[in-house]
Tab-separated table of N, CA and C in Angstrom:
chain	number	residue	atom	x	y	z
A	20	MET	N	76.755	31.513	-52.315
A	20	MET	CA	77.901	32.466	-52.382
A	20	MET	C	77.000	33.885	-52.975
A	21	GLU	N	77.411	34.964	-52.278
A	21	GLU	CA	76.679	36.090	-52.278
A	21	GLU	C	77.236	36.434	-53.689
A	22	GLN	N	75.990	37.160	-54.469
A	22	GLN	CA	76.598	37.528	-55.729
A	22	GLN	C	75.834	38.957	-55.435
A	23	ASP	N	76.356	40.261	-55.715
A	23	ASP	CA	76.032	41.448	-55.868
A	23	ASP	C	75.977	41.712	-57.545
A	24	ILE	N	74.767	42.364	-57.863
A	24	ILE	CA	74.835	42.944	-59.322
A	24	ILE	C	75.150	44.324	-59.305
A	25	ASN	N	75.399	44.884	-60.461
A	25	ASN	CA	75.799	46.461	-60.628
A	25	ASN	C	74.414	46.497	-61.384
A	26	ILE	N	73.786	47.865	-60.766
A	26	ILE	CA	72.608	48.344	-61.791
A	26	ILE	C	72.744	50.056	-61.522
A	27	THR	N	72.221	50.594	-62.487
A	27	THR	CA	72.140	52.168	-62.385
A	27	THR	C	70.679	52.516	-62.450
A	28	ILE	N	70.887	53.665	-61.282
A	28	ILE	CA	69.261	54.122	-60.855
A	28	ILE	C	69.565	55.525	-61.347
A	29	ILE	N	68.849	56.124	-62.301
A	29	ILE	CA	68.518	57.706	-62.093
A	29	ILE	C	67.729	58.354	-61.584
A	30	ASP	N	68.064	58.989	-60.497
A	30	ASP	CA	67.009	59.536	-59.353
A	30	ASP	C	65.957	60.549	-60.020
A	31	ARG	N	65.231	61.317	-59.210
A	31	ARG	CA	64.200	62.348	-59.815
A	31	ARG	C	64.679	63.530	-60.192
A	32	GLU	N	66.233	63.741	-59.787
A	32	GLU	CA	66.625	64.899	-60.197
A	32	GLU	C	67.965	64.433	-61.512
A	33	GLY	N	67.783	63.645	-62.009
A	33	GLY	CA	68.244	63.300	-63.136
A	33	GLY	C	69.733	62.755	-62.735
A	34	VAL	N	70.300	62.488	-61.537
A	34	VAL	CA	71.457	62.120	-60.985
A	34	VAL	C	71.625	60.504	-61.186
A	35	LYS	N	72.583	60.194	-61.791
A	35	LYS	CA	72.674	58.815	-61.942
A	35	LYS	C	73.704	57.725	-60.767
A	36	HIS	N	73.068	56.840	-60.336
A	36	HIS	CA	73.829	56.243	-59.366
A	36	HIS	C	74.026	54.944	-59.696
A	37	GLN	N	75.473	54.372	-59.603
A	37	GLN	CA	75.743	53.049	-59.683
A	37	GLN	C	75.711	52.368	-58.472
A	38	VAL	N	74.679	51.537	-58.326
A	38	VAL	CA	74.834	50.734	-57.175
A	38	VAL	C	74.955	49.491	-57.049
A	39	GLU	N	75.113	48.851	-56.045
A	39	GLU	CA	75.493	47.226	-56.048
A	39	GLU	C	74.104	46.576	-55.373
A	40	ALA	N	73.452	45.749	-55.735
A	40	ALA	CA	72.527	45.121	-55.331
A	40	ALA	C	72.533	43.574	-54.920
A	41	PRO	N	72.413	42.984	-53.310
A	41	PRO	CA	72.580	41.844	-53.457
A	41	PRO	C	71.262	40.988	-53.821
A	42	THR	N	71.587	39.981	-54.539
A	42	THR	CA	70.757	39.168	-55.351
A	42	THR	C	70.353	37.923	-54.169
A	43	ASP	N	70.991	37.762	-52.871
A	43	ASP	CA	70.285	36.712	-52.182
A	43	ASP	C	69.689	37.342	-50.856
A	44	MET	N	68.973	38.404	-51.184
A	44	MET	CA	68.044	38.786	-50.136
A	44	MET	C	66.731	39.029	-50.601
A	45	ALA	N	66.477	38.381	-51.403
A	45	ALA	CA	65.123	38.731	-52.338
A	45	ALA	C	64.446	40.207	-52.038
A	46	MET	N	65.334	41.099	-52.477
A	46	MET	CA	65.106	42.493	-52.726
A	46	MET	C	64.520	42.593	-53.917
A	47	ASN	N	63.795	43.718	-53.984
A	47	ASN	CA	63.345	43.969	-55.405
A	47	ASN	C	63.879	45.538	-55.501
A	48	LEU	N	63.727	46.145	-56.747
A	48	LEU	CA	64.318	47.457	-57.251
A	48	LEU	C	63.844	48.273	-56.259
A	49	MET	N	62.566	48.510	-55.793
A	49	MET	CA	62.009	49.689	-54.901
A	49	MET	C	62.487	49.605	-53.675
A	50	GLU	N	63.047	48.168	-53.106
A	50	GLU	CA	63.884	48.470	-51.706
A	50	GLU	C	65.231	48.789	-51.850
A	51	VAL	N	65.729	48.503	-52.925
A	51	VAL	CA	67.205	48.576	-53.528
A	51	VAL	C	67.100	50.409	-53.312
A	52	VAL	N	66.309	50.903	-54.036
A	52	VAL	CA	66.104	52.232	-54.149
A	52	VAL	C	65.951	52.942	-52.715
A	53	ARG	N	65.308	52.409	-51.820
A	53	ARG	CA	64.991	52.829	-50.598
A	53	ARG	C	66.168	52.680	-49.648
A	54	SER	N	67.130	51.510	-49.867
A	54	SER	CA	68.183	51.303	-48.877
A	54	SER	C	69.179	52.237	-49.191
A	55	TYR	N	69.141	52.603	-50.673
A	55	TYR	CA	70.381	53.649	-50.988
A	55	TYR	C	69.868	54.994	-50.750
A	56	GLU	N	68.638	55.295	-50.182
A	56	GLU	CA	68.021	56.541	-50.090
A	56	GLU	C	68.033	57.447	-51.526
A	57	LEU	N	67.488	56.811	-52.521
A	57	LEU	CA	67.657	57.474	-53.760
A	57	LEU	C	66.604	58.450	-53.909
A	58	ALA	N	65.562	58.013	-53.273
A	58	ALA	CA	64.205	58.850	-53.209
A	58	ALA	C	63.670	59.123	-51.935
A	59	PRO	N	63.331	60.651	-51.765
A	59	PRO	CA	62.742	60.909	-50.268
A	59	PRO	C	62.093	60.114	-49.818
A	60	GLU	N	62.117	59.882	-48.041
A	60	GLU	CA	61.247	59.100	-47.490
A	60	GLU	C	59.831	59.216	-47.796
A	61	GLY	N	59.042	58.414	-47.898
A	61	GLY	CA	57.598	58.363	-48.270
A	61	GLY	C	57.030	58.811	-49.663
A	62	THR	N	58.292	58.786	-50.488
A	62	THR	CA	58.071	58.956	-51.938
A	62	THR	C	57.985	57.910	-52.852
A	63	ILE	N	58.276	56.850	-52.103
A	63	ILE	CA	58.306	55.591	-53.233
A	63	ILE	C	58.155	54.457	-52.149
A	64	GLY	N	57.526	53.200	-52.983
A	64	GLY	CA	56.956	52.188	-52.148
A	64	GLY	C	56.342	52.612	-51.105
A	65	VAL	N	55.258	53.548	-51.228
A	65	VAL	CA	54.232	53.849	-50.208
A	65	VAL	C	53.513	52.560	-49.736
A	66	CYS	N	53.040	51.879	-50.820
A	66	CYS	CA	51.980	50.560	-50.370
A	66	CYS	C	52.801	49.520	-49.976
A	67	GLY	N	54.121	49.391	-49.737
A	67	GLY	CA	54.874	48.348	-49.360
A	67	GLY	C	55.227	47.059	-50.420
A	68	GLY	N	55.090	47.612	-51.399
A	68	GLY	CA	55.505	46.598	-52.481
A	68	GLY	C	54.511	45.716	-53.038
A	69	MET	N	53.121	46.094	-52.776
A	69	MET	CA	52.113	45.160	-53.145
A	69	MET	C	51.234	45.436	-54.691
A	70	ALA	N	52.124	46.431	-55.299
A	70	ALA	CA	51.688	46.712	-56.689
A	70	ALA	C	50.306	47.614	-56.321
A	71	MET	N	49.928	48.409	-55.214
A	71	MET	CA	49.019	49.044	-55.207
A	71	MET	C	48.964	50.282	-55.493
A	72	CYS	N	50.144	50.995	-55.832
A	72	CYS	CA	50.471	52.427	-55.965
A	72	CYS	C	51.584	52.533	-57.023
A	73	ALA	N	51.577	53.527	-57.430
A	73	ALA	CA	52.532	53.597	-58.499
A	73	ALA	C	54.041	54.445	-58.107
A	74	SER	N	53.995	54.631	-56.815
A	74	SER	CA	55.264	55.408	-56.333
A	74	SER	C	56.737	55.056	-56.630
A	75	CYS	N	56.774	53.664	-57.008
A	75	CYS	CA	57.863	53.132	-57.224
A	75	CYS	C	58.256	52.925	-58.837
A	76	GLN	N	57.293	53.563	-59.716
A	76	GLN	CA	57.378	53.357	-61.088
A	76	GLN	C	58.796	53.925	-61.798
A	77	CYS	N	59.287	53.003	-62.563
A	77	CYS	CA	60.501	53.731	-63.185
A	77	CYS	C	60.207	53.353	-64.735
A	78	TYR	N	61.359	53.844	-65.390
A	78	TYR	CA	61.309	53.703	-66.873
A	78	TYR	C	62.681	52.701	-67.005
A	79	VAL	N	62.455	51.703	-67.723
A	79	VAL	CA	63.756	50.649	-67.988
A	79	VAL	C	64.396	51.212	-69.131
A	80	LEU	N	65.522	51.712	-68.876
A	80	LEU	CA	66.402	52.167	-70.023
A	80	LEU	C	67.536	51.012	-70.545
A	81	SER	N	67.612	50.029	-69.852
A	81	SER	CA	68.480	48.972	-70.561
A	81	SER	C	67.819	48.150	-71.193
A	82	GLU	N	68.644	47.078	-71.889
A	82	GLU	CA	67.810	45.865	-72.963
A	82	GLU	C	67.560	44.896	-71.753
A	83	THR	N	67.706	44.851	-70.488
A	83	THR	CA	67.663	43.964	-69.711
A	83	THR	C	66.027	43.069	-69.698
A	84	GLU	N	66.630	41.906	-70.031
A	84	GLU	CA	65.130	40.793	-70.048
A	84	GLU	C	64.385	40.935	-68.699
A	85	LEU	N	63.394	41.488	-68.514
A	85	LEU	CA	62.736	41.519	-67.304
A	85	LEU	C	61.510	40.560	-67.247
A	86	PRO	N	61.162	40.112	-65.984
A	86	PRO	CA	60.043	39.273	-65.825
A	86	PRO	C	58.934	39.536	-66.218
A	87	GLU	N	58.075	38.624	-66.806
A	87	GLU	CA	56.807	39.284	-67.399
A	87	GLU	C	55.953	40.192	-66.305
A	88	MET	N	55.158	41.195	-66.973
A	88	MET	CA	54.543	42.046	-66.117
A	88	MET	C	53.051	40.946	-65.919
A	89	GLN	N	52.963	41.235	-64.578
A	89	GLN	CA	51.489	40.354	-63.703
A	89	GLN	C	50.187	41.464	-64.188
A	90	ASP	N	49.143	40.930	-64.066
A	90	ASP	CA	47.847	41.636	-64.064
A	90	ASP	C	47.811	42.970	-63.179
A	91	ASP	N	48.197	42.669	-61.899
A	91	ASP	CA	48.137	43.698	-60.959
A	91	ASP	C	48.865	44.837	-61.323
A	92	GLU	N	50.230	44.331	-61.677
A	92	GLU	CA	51.111	45.710	-62.037
A	92	GLU	C	50.621	46.374	-63.272
A	93	GLU	N	50.146	45.635	-64.274
A	93	GLU	CA	49.779	46.111	-65.637
A	93	GLU	C	48.400	46.886	-64.994
A	94	ALA	N	47.544	46.969	-64.293
A	94	ALA	CA	46.317	47.467	-63.993
A	94	ALA	C	46.951	48.933	-63.252
A	95	MET	N	47.708	48.525	-62.467
A	95	MET	CA	48.106	49.666	-61.834
A	95	MET	C	48.793	50.918	-62.640
A	96	LEU	N	49.828	50.231	-63.574
A	96	LEU	CA	50.192	51.255	-64.708
A	96	LEU	C	49.443	51.952	-65.308
A	97	SER	N	48.167	51.144	-65.540
A	97	SER	CA	47.256	51.541	-66.602
A	97	SER	C	46.399	52.843	-66.193
A	98	GLU	N	46.564	53.497	-64.661
A	98	GLU	CA	45.958	54.344	-64.368
A	98	GLU	C	46.842	55.240	-63.844
A	99	ALA	N	48.366	55.035	-63.494
A	99	ALA	CA	49.326	55.916	-63.204
A	99	ALA	C	49.725	57.074	-64.009
A	100	PHE	N	50.361	58.155	-63.621
A	100	PHE	CA	50.654	59.173	-64.300
A	100	PHE	C	52.017	58.877	-64.842
A	101	ASP	N	52.481	59.718	-66.065
A	101	ASP	CA	53.630	59.612	-66.571
A	101	ASP	C	54.104	58.412	-66.967
A	102	VAL	N	53.014	57.514	-67.483
A	102	VAL	CA	53.688	56.175	-67.794
A	102	VAL	C	54.049	56.320	-69.353
A	103	LYS	N	55.176	55.380	-69.412
A	103	LYS	CA	55.648	55.329	-70.718
A	103	LYS	C	55.475	53.583	-71.385
A	104	GLU	N	55.975	53.491	-72.285
A	104	GLU	CA	56.147	51.989	-72.950
A	104	GLU	C	57.013	51.417	-72.143
A	105	ASN	N	58.199	51.828	-71.431
A	105	ASN	CA	59.173	51.205	-70.535
A	105	ASN	C	58.753	51.399	-69.354
A	106	SER	N	57.565	51.716	-68.784
A	106	SER	CA	57.187	51.860	-67.263
A	106	SER	C	57.175	50.321	-66.878
A	107	ARG	N	57.837	50.219	-65.532
A	107	ARG	CA	57.691	48.998	-64.737
A	107	ARG	C	57.446	49.476	-63.335
A	108	LEU	N	56.882	48.732	-62.389
A	108	LEU	CA	56.670	48.990	-60.998
A	108	LEU	C	58.151	48.333	-60.521
A	109	GLY	N	58.948	49.343	-59.787
A	109	GLY	CA	59.988	48.734	-59.199
A	109	GLY	C	59.942	47.489	-58.184
A	110	CYS	N	58.688	47.354	-57.552
A	110	CYS	CA	58.552	46.871	-56.290
A	110	CYS	C	58.136	45.085	-57.193
A	111	GLN	N	58.062	45.467	-58.490
A	111	GLN	CA	58.008	43.792	-59.083
A	111	GLN	C	59.108	43.412	-60.075
A	112	ILE	N	60.199	44.262	-59.728
A	112	ILE	CA	61.526	43.720	-60.331
A	112	ILE	C	62.527	43.195	-59.395
A	113	GLN	N	62.700	41.649	-59.360
A	113	GLN	CA	63.376	41.403	-58.277
A	113	GLN	C	64.971	41.305	-58.341
A	114	MET	N	65.635	41.503	-57.626
A	114	MET	CA	67.043	41.544	-57.966
A	114	MET	C	67.752	40.424	-58.117
A	115	THR	N	67.718	39.697	-59.420
A	115	THR	CA	68.282	38.338	-59.380
A	115	THR	C	69.809	38.779	-60.373
A	116	PRO	N	70.512	37.497	-60.493
A	116	PRO	CA	71.779	37.724	-61.279
A	116	PRO	C	71.427	38.132	-62.733
A	117	GLU	N	70.384	38.063	-63.339
A	117	GLU	CA	70.025	38.107	-64.666
A	117	GLU	C	70.013	39.896	-64.503
A	118	MET	N	69.341	40.466	-63.542
A	118	MET	CA	69.426	41.856	-63.915
A	118	MET	C	70.804	42.629	-63.766
A	119	GLU	N	71.791	41.932	-63.653
A	119	GLU	CA	73.073	42.577	-63.859
A	119	GLU	C	72.952	43.660	-65.110
A	120	GLY	N	73.628	44.910	-64.602
A	120	GLY	CA	73.669	46.055	-65.880
A	120	GLY	C	72.083	46.412	-66.109
A	121	LEU	N	71.194	46.582	-65.237
A	121	LEU	CA	70.047	46.968	-65.292
A	121	LEU	C	70.216	48.417	-65.301
A	122	GLU	N	69.423	49.113	-65.844
A	122	GLU	CA	69.518	50.733	-65.821
A	122	GLU	C	68.236	51.139	-65.934
A	123	VAL	N	67.608	51.933	-64.913
A	123	VAL	CA	66.414	52.430	-65.041
A	123	VAL	C	66.369	54.057	-64.417
A	124	GLU	N	65.232	54.532	-64.810
A	124	GLU	CA	64.936	56.228	-64.295
A	124	GLU	C	64.121	56.320	-63.514
A	125	LEU	N	63.841	56.750	-62.197
A	125	LEU	CA	62.649	57.042	-61.383
A	125	LEU	C	61.729	57.874	-62.116
A	126	ALA	N	60.286	57.494	-62.149
A	126	ALA	CA	59.553	58.387	-62.797
A	126	ALA	C	59.006	59.416	-61.790
A	127	PRO	N	58.644	60.754	-62.639
A	127	PRO	CA	58.488	61.865	-61.464
A	127	PRO	C	57.696	61.517	-60.367
A	128	GLU	N	57.648	62.077	-59.347
A	128	GLU	CA	56.753	61.735	-58.034
A	128	GLU	C	55.355	62.459	-58.594
A	129	SER	N	54.447	61.545	-58.512
A	129	SER	CA	52.914	61.750	-59.000
A	129	SER	C	52.371	62.326	-57.879
């Protein structure tokens, strides 16, 4: 049974978007942002979701429990710009039912 979750994404202009994300398509947050065109083409997910760039960096604003950060994500964020305590790479956050209510803000384009 298809289950969509509701998440909130604040774009780089500070506009808040309430979006529905499917949990049955193995999508990640970066792909959701792209499918809703919440960031200009070519400014997010540049590496295709391999944690090789920080173009999909976002700040997690909700208390949502996220999957633990893997080494490659941690390494990428250690050299990215505008990194905060709550920074994560959107491509590493899978859309699962547990992500219901997730709220993130896209980091500025670096």
